[in-house]
Coordinates of C-alpha atoms (C1' of nucleotides) in Angstrom, one line a residue:
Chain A
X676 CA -43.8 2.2 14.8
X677 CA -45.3 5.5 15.5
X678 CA -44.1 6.0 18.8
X679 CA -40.4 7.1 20.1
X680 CA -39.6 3.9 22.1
X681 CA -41.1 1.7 19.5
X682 CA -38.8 3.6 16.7
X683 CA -35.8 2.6 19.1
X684 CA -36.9 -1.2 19.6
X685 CA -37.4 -1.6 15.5
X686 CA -34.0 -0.1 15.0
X687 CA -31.9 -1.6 17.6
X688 CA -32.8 -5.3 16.6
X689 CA -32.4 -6.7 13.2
X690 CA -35.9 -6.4 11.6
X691 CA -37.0 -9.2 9.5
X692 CA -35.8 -7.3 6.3
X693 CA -34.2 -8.8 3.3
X694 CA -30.3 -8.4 4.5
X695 CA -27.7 -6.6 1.8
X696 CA -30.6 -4.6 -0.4
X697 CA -31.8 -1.0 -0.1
X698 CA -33.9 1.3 -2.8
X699 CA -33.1 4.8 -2.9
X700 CA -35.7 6.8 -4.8
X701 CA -34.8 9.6 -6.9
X702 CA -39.1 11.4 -6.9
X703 CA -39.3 14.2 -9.4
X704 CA -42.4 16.3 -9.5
X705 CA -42.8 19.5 -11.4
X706 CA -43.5 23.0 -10.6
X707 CA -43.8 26.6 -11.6
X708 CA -42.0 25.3 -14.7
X709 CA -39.6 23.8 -12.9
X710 CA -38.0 20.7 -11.6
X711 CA -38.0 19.0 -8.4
X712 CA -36.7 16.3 -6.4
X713 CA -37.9 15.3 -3.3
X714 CA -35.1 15.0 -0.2
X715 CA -35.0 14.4 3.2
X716 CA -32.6 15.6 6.1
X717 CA -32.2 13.8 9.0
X718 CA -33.0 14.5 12.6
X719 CA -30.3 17.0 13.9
X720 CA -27.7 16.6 11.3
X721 CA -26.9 18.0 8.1
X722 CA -27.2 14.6 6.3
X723 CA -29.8 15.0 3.3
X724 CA -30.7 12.0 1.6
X725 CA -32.7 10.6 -1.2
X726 CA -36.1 8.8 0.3
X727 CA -35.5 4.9 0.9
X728 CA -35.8 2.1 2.4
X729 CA -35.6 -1.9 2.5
X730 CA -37.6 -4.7 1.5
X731 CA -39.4 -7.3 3.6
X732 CA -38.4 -10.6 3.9
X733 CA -41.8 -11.7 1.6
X734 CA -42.1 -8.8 -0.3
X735 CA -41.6 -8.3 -3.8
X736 CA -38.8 -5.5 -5.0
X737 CA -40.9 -3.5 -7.0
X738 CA -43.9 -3.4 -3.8
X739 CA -41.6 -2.4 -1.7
X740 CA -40.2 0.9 -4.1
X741 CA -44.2 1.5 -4.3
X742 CA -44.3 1.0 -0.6
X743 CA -41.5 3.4 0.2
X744 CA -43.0 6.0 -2.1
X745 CA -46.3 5.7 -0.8
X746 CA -45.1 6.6 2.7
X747 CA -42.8 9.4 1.6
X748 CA -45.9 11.3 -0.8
X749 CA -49.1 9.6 0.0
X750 CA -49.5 8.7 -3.5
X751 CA -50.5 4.8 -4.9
X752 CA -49.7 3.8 -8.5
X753 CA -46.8 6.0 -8.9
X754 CA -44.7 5.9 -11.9
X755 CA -41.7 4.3 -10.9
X756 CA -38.6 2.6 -12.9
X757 CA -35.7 1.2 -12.2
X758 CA -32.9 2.5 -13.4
X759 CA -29.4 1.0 -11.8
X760 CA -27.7 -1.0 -9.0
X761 CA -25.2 0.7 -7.4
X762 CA -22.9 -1.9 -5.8
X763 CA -19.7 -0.6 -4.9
X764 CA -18.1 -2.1 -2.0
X765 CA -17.3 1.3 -0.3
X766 CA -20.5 3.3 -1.2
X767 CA -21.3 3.7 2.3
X768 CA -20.0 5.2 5.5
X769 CA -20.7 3.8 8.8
X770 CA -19.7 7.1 10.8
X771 CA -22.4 8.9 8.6
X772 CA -25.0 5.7 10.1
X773 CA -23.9 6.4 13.6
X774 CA -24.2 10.2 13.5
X775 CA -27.6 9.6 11.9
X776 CA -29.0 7.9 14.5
X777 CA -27.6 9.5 17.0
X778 CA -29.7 12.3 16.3
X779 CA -32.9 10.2 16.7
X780 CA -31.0 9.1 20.0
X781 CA -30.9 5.8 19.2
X782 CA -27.3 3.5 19.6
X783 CA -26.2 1.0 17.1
X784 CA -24.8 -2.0 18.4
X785 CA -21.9 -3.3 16.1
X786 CA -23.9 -5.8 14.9
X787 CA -27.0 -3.6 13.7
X788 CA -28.4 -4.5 10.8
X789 CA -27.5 -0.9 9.2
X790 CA -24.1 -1.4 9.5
X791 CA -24.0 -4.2 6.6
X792 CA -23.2 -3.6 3.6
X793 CA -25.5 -2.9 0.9
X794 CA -26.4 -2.3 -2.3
X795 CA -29.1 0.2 -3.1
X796 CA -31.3 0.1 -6.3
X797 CA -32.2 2.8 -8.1
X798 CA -35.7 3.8 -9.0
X799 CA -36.6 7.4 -10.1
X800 CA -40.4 7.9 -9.8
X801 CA -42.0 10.9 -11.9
X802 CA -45.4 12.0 -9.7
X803 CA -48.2 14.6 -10.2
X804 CA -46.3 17.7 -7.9
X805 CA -50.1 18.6 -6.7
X806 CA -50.9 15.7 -5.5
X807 CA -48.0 14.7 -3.6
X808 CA -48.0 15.0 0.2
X809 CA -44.1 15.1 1.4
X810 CA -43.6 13.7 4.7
X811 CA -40.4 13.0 6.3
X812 CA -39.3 9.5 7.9
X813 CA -39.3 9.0 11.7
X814 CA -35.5 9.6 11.3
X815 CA -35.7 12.7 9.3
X816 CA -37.4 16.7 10.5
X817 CA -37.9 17.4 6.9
X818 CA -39.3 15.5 3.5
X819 CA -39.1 18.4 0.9
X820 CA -38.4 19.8 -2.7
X821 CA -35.7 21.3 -4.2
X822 CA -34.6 22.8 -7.3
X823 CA -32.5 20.4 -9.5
X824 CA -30.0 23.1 -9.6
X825 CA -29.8 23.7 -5.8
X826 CA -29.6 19.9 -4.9
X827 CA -27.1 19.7 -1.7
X828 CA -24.2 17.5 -0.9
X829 CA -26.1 14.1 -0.4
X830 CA -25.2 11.3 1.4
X831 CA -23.5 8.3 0.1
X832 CA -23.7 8.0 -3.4
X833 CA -27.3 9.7 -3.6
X834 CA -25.8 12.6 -5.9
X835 CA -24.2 10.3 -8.2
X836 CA -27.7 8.2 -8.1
X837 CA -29.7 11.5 -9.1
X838 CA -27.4 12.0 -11.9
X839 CA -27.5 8.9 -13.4
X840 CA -31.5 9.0 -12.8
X841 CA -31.4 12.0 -14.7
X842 CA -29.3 10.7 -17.5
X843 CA -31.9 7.7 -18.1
X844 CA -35.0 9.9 -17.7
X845 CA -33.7 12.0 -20.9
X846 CA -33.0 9.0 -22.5
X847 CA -36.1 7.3 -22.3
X848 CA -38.3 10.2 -22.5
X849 CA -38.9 10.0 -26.2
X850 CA -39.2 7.0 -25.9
X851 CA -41.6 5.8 -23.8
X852 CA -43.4 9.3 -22.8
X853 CA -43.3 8.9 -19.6
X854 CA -42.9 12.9 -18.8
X855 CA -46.8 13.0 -18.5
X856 CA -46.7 11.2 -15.3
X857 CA -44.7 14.7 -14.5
X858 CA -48.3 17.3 -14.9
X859 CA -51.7 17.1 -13.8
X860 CA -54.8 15.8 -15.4
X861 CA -54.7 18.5 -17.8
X862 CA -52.0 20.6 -19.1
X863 CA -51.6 22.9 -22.0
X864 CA -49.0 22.1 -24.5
X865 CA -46.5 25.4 -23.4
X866 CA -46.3 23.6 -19.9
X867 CA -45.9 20.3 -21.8
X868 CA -42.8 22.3 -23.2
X869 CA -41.6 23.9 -20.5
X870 CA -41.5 20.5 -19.0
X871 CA -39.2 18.7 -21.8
X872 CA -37.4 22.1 -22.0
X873 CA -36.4 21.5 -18.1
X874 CA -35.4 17.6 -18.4
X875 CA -33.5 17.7 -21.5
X876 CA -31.8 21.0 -20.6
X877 CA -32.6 22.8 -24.3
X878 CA -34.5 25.1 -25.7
X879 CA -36.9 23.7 -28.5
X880 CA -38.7 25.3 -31.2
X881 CA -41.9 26.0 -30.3
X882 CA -44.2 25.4 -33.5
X883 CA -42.0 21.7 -34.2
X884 CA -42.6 20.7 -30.3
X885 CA -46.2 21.2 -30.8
X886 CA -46.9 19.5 -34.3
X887 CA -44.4 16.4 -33.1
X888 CA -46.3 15.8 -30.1
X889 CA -49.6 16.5 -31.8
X890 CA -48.4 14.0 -34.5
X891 CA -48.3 11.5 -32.0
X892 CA -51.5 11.2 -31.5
X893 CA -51.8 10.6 -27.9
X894 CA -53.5 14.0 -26.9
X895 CA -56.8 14.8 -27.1
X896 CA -57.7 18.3 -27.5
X897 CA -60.3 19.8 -24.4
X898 CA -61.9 23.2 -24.0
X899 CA -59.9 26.3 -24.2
X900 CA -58.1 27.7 -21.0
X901 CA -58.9 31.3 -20.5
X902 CA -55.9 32.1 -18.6
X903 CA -56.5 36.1 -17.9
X904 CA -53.7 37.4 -19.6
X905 CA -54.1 39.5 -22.7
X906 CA -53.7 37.1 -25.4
X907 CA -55.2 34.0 -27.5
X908 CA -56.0 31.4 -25.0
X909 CA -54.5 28.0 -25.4
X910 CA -56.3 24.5 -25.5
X911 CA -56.0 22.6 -22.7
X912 CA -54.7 18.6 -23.3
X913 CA -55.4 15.5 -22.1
X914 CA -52.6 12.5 -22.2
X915 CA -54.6 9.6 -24.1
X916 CA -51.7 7.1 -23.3
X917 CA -52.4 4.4 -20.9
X918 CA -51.7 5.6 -16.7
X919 CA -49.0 3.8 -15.5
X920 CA -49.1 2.4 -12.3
Chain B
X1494 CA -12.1 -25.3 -4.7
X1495 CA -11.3 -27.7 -7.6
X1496 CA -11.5 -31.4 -5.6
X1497 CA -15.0 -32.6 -5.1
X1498 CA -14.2 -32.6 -1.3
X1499 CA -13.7 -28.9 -1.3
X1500 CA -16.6 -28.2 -3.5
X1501 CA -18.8 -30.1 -0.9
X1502 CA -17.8 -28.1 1.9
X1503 CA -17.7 -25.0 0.5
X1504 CA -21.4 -25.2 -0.3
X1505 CA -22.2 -26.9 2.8
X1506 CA -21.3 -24.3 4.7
X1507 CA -22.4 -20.5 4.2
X1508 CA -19.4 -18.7 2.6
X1509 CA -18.5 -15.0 2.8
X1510 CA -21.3 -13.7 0.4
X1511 CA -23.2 -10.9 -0.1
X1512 CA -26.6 -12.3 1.1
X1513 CA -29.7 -12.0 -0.9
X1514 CA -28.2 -10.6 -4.2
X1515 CA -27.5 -13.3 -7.1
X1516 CA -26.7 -11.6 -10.3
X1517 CA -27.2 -13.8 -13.6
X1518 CA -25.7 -13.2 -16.8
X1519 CA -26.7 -13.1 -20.2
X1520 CA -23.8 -13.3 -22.4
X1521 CA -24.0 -12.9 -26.3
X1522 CA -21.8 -14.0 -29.0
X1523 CA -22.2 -13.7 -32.8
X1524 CA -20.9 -17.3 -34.9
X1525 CA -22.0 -18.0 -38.6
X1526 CA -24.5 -15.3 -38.7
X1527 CA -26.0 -16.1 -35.6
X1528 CA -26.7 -14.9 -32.5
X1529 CA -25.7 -17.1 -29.4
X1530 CA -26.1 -17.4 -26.0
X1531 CA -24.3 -19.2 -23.2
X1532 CA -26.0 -21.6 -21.0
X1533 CA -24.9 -23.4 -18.6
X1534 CA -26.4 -27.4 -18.3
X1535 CA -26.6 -29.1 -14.1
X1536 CA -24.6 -32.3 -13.4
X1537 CA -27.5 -34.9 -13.9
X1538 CA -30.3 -32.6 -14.0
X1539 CA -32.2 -31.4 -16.9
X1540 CA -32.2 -27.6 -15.7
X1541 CA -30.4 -24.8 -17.5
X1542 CA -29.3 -21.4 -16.3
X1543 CA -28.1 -18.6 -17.4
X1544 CA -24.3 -18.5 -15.6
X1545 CA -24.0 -16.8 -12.8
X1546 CA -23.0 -16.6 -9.2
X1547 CA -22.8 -14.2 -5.9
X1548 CA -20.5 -11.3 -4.5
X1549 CA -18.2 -11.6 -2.3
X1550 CA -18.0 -9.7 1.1
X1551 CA -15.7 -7.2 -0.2
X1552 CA -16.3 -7.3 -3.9
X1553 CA -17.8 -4.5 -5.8
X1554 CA -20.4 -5.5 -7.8
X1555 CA -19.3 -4.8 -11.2
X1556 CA -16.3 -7.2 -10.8
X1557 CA -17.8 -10.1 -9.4
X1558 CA -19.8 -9.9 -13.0
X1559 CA -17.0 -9.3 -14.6
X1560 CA -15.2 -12.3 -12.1
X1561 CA -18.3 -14.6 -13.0
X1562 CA -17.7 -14.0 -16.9
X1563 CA -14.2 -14.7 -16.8
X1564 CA -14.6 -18.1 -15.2
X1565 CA -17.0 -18.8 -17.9
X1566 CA -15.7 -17.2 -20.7
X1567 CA -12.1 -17.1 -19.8
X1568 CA -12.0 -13.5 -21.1
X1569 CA -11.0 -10.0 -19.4
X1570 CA -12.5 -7.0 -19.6
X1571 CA -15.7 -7.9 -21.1
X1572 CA -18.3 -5.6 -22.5
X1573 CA -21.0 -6.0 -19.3
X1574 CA -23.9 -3.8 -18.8
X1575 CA -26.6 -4.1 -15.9
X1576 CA -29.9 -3.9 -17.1
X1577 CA -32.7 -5.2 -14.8
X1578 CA -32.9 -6.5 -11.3
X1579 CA -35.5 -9.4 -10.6
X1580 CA -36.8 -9.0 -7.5
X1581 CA -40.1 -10.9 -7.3
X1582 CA -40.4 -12.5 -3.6
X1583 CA -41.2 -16.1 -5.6
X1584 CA -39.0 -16.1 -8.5
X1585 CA -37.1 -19.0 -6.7
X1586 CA -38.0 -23.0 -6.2
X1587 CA -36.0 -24.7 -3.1
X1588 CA -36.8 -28.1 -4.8
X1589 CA -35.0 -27.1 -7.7
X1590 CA -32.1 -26.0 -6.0
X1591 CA -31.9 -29.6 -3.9
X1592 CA -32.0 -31.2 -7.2
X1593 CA -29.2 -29.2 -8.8
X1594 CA -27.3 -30.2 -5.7
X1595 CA -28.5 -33.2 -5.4
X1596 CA -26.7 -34.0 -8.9
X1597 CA -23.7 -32.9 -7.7
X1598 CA -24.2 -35.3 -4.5
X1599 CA -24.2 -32.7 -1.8
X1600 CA -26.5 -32.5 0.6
X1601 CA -28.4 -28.7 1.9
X1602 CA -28.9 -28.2 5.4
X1603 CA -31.7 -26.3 5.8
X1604 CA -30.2 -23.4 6.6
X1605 CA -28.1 -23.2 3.6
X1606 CA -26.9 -20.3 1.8
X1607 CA -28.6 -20.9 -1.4
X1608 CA -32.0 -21.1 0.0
X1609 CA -32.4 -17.7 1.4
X1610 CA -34.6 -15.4 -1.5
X1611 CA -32.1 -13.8 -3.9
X1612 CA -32.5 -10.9 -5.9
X1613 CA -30.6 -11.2 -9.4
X1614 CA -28.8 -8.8 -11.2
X1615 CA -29.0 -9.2 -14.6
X1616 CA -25.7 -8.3 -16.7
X1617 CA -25.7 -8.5 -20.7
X1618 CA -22.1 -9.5 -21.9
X1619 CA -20.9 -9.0 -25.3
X1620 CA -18.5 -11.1 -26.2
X1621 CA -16.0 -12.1 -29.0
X1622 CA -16.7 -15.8 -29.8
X1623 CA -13.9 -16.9 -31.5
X1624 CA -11.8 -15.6 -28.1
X1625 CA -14.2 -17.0 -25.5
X1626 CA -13.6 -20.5 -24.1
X1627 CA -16.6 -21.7 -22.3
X1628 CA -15.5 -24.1 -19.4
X1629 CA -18.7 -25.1 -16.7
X1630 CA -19.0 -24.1 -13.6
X1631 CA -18.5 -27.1 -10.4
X1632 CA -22.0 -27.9 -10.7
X1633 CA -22.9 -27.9 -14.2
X1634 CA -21.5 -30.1 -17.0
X1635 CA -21.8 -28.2 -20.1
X1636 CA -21.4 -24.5 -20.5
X1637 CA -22.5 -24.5 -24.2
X1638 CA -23.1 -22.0 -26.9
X1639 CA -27.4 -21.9 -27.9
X1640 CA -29.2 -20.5 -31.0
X1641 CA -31.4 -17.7 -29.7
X1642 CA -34.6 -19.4 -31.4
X1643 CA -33.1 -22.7 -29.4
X1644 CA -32.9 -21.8 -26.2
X1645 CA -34.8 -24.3 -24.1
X1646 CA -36.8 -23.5 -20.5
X1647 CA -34.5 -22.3 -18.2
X1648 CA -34.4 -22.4 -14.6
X1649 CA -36.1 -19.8 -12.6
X1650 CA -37.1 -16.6 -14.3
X1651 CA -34.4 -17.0 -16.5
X1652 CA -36.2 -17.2 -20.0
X1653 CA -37.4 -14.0 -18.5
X1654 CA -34.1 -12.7 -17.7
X1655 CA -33.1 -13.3 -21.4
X1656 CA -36.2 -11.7 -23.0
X1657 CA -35.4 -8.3 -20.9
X1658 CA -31.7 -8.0 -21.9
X1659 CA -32.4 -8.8 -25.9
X1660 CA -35.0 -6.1 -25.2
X1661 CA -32.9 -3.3 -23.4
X1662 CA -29.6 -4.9 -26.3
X1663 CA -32.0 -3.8 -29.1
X1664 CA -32.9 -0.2 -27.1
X1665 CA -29.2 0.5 -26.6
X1666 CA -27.9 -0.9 -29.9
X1667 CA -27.8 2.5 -31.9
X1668 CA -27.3 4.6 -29.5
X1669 CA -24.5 3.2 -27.9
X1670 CA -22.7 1.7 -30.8
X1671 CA -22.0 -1.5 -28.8
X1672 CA -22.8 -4.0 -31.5
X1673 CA -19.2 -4.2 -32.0
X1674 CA -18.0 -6.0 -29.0
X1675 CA -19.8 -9.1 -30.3
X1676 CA -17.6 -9.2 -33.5
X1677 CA -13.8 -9.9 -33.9
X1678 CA -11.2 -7.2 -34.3
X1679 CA -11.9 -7.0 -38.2
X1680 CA -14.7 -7.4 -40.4
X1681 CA -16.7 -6.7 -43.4
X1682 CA -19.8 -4.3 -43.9
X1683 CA -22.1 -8.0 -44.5
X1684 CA -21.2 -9.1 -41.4
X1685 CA -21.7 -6.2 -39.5
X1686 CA -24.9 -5.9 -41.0
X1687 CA -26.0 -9.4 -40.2
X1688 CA -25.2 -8.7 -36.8
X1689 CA -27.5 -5.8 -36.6
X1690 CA -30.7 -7.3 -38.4
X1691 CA -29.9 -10.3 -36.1
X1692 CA -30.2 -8.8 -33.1
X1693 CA -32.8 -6.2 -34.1
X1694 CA -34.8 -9.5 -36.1
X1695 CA -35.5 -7.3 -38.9
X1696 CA -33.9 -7.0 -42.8
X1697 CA -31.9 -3.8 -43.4
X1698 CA -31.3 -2.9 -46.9
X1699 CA -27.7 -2.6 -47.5
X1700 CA -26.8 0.5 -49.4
X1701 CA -28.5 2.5 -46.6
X1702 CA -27.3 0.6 -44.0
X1703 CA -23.6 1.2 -45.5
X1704 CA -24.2 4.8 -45.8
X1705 CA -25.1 4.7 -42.3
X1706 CA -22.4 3.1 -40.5
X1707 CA -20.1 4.7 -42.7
X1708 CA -21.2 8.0 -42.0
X1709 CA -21.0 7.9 -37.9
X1710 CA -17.1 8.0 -38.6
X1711 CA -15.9 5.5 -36.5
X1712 CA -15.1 2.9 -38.8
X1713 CA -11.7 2.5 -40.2
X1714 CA -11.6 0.7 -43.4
X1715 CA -8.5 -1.6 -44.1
X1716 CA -7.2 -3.7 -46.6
X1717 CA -9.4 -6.1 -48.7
X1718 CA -10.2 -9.1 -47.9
X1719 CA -9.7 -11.9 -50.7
X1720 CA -12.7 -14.2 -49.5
X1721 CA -12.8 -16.9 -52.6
X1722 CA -15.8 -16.0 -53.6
X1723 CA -16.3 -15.8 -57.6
X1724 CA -17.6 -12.0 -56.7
X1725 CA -16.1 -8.3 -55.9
X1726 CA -13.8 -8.7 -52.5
X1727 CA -15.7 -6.8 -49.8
X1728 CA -13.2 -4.5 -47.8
X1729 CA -12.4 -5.3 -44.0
X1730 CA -13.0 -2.5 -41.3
X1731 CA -11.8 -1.8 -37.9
X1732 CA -14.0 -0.2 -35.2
X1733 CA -12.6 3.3 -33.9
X1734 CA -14.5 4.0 -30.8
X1735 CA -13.2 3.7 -27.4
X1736 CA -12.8 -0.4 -26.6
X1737 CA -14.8 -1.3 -24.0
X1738 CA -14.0 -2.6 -20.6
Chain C
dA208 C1' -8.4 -15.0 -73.1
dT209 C1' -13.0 -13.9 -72.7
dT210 C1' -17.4 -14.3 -70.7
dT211 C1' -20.3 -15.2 -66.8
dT212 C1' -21.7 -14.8 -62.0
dA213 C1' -22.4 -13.0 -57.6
dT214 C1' -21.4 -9.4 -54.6
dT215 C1' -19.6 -5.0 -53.4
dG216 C1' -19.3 0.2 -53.3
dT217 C1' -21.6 4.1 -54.4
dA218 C1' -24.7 7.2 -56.9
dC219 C1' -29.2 8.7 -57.4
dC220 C1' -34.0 10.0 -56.5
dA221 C1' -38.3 10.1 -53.9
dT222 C1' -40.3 10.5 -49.5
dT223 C1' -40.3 11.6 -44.8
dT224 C1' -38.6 14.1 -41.0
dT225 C1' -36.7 18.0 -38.9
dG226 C1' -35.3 23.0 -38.2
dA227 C1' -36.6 27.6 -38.6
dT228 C1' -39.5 31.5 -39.9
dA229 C1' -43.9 33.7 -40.9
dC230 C1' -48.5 34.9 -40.2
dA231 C1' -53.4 34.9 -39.1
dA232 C1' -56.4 34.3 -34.9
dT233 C1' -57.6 35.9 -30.5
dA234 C1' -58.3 37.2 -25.2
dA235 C1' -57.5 40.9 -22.6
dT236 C1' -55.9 45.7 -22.1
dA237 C1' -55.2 50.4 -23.5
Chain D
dT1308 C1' -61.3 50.3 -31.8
dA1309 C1' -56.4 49.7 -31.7
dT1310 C1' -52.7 47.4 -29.2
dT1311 C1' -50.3 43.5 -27.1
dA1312 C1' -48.7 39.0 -26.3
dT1313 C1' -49.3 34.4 -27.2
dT1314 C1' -51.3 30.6 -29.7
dG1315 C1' -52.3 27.4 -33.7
dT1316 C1' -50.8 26.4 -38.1
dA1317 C1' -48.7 27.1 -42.6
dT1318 C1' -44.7 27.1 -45.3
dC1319 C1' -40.1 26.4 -46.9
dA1320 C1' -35.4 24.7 -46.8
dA1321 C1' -32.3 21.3 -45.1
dA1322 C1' -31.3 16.8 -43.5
dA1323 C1' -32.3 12.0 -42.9
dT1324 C1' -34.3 7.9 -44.7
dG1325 C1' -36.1 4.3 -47.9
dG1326 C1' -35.5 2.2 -52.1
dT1327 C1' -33.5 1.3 -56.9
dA1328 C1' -29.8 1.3 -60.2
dC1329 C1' -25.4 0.5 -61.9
dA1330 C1' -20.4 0.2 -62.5
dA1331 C1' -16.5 -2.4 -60.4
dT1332 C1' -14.4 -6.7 -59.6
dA1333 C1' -12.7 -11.6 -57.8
dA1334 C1' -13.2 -16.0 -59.2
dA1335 C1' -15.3 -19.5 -62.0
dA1336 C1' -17.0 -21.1 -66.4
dT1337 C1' -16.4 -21.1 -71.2

DNA sequence: ATTTTATTGTACCATTTTGATACAATAATA
DNA sequence: TATTATTGTATCAAAATGGTACAATAAAAT
């Protein structure tokens, strides 16, 4: 499926693809104290989307939101969760389909599978933003990062699908600390707060971040990190909580 | 689709549905200090299900939930939240579907609608009991209030189902104040309470958890309430937030 | 009519958690 | 050797929570 023509012949016919269900991935990584979102745009358009795709026939949901991932970063065993079903009957456009592919060159027949409707579930997936390898789709020119605050007009529903992503990523971050899936191996504890400052949107005290999550008992304590600058070094940390896959 | 003729051909046939997505309700009600759920029972099978159904061509998916509920329940604007999707590739059994059928004597092609692979949405409801009216669906004969500790195996994944919404019921319980929905329009501080260590499993003590409720603000309290009892008449409350739809 | 009983509403105190400030330690620079 | 910026931790006040106590009271018992 590598190949121009082959690309046309998988989406002029109706692949063998579970009919009426698509997952729409909202990927956060984080970077320079900051977060991002990966986003495609498609093929001579303006059309930028959140990374997707569809199941197979004799696949299981959650494989194929693995699968999809996988193929947009390269990465196995990401940390991915559901989050919602968005269902509404209108949520798509078929004009927006159309123009899509007809910057890949490719006609749609009226009875190509895109053109159903569909419901798309939502998974947001929080990866390592060094270890990720973007690459775009064979109907999109470019698989990138952006800045939460400079996310463009999406297609669809995909802004409305970041935003509730967002909402139940602050919610459950407490919770079930899942915001070290978000930094590398090791991290020291003023990234670790620069990265819950950046979800939650709020400044936090630094000496009461650091004594709640050392309270928690799920970090263990490395060497120090001489950093360069002209000040004490910090420690560097190590999440003790189980990897999720 | 009332007369048994109907019924057989509308099942014979493959309606206008959304292919491949099911969704599957669990729907909660609070009677004598217990928590209930609904379950529906086959025409001469011994398989129980959670009730459920599909969405139509046109339908968005929030109201066919809220369609399904009603036909169940008899009741508008119920308190429905999505919570998971099931979406293993082997959650179904076509056997068990030709049974359930073959209760209700109508045959399956093999090409039917209902043996295609479905994923399910699962939907918690909240419901008043003393307003709901459960009435069975055209292929079951009992649509019957169960004990949570009674609930027998289920078709499917649905024990599975369950377990996931109590779960996600018990995550969202403080935070979204939705307890409420599964109690009449007035009632005292002990039932309320009841409610909550029901559904959370756990003993509360009761001056704190007074203190508690009373302090969020959004309880109004009425007149007393004269129960019989040789003791102090407990004081009835409204709740003030925002009634759900 | 008075006492008894069970439950309610609330007060109170101890403990824990949280919010905010302060300060000694220290890696690099001046 | 002093300076600077940041880190790790201590400290204190305020708020939230857990637990006990007790007066109030509706109906039943005496």
């Amino acid at each position: 499926m590598t190949k121009q023509t082959d690309l046309k012949e998988y989406w002029k016919n109706n692949p063998r693809l579970l009919p009426s269900v698509s997952i729409d991935c909202v990927t956060l990584g984080f970077h320079d104290n900051q977060l991002k979102i990966l986003l495609l745009k498609y093929k001579n358009t303006e059309y930028y989307a959140l990374p997707g795709g569809f199941i197979n026939m004799d696949e299981d949901l959650e494989d194929a939101a693995h699968r999809i991932l996988e193929e947009r970063t390269g990465l196995r065993n990401i940390y991915l969760e559901q989050f919602h079903v968005f269902g509404s009957n209108k949520r798509q456009n078929d004009n927006t389909h159309r123009e899509i592919m007809a910057g890949c060159d490719i006609e749609m027949k009226p009875n190509n599978f895109l053109l159903n409707r569909f419901i798309s579930i939502g998974y947001y997936a929080l990866i390592d933003f060094t270890k990720a390898i973007p690459s775009p789709d064979e109907l999109s020119d470019s698989c990138e990062w952006y800045d939460l605050d400079k996310i463009p007009t999406l297609m669809f529903d995909h802004n409305e699908i970041f935003r509730k992503a967002l909402e139940t990523l602050r919610l459950m971050l407490d919770d079930k600390l899942i915001g070290f899936n978000l930094l590398p191996e090791t991290f020291t504890m003023n990234e670790l707060q620069n990265l819950y400052e950046t979800i939650l949107g709020e400044k936090i005290v630094r000496s009461n971040f650091q004594r709640k999550m050392l309270g928690l008992g799920i970090l263990e304590r490395i060497e120090k990190k001489m950093t360069g600058a002209a000040n004490k070094a910090p420690y560097l940390y190590r999440f003790l909580g189980r990897a999720y896959s």
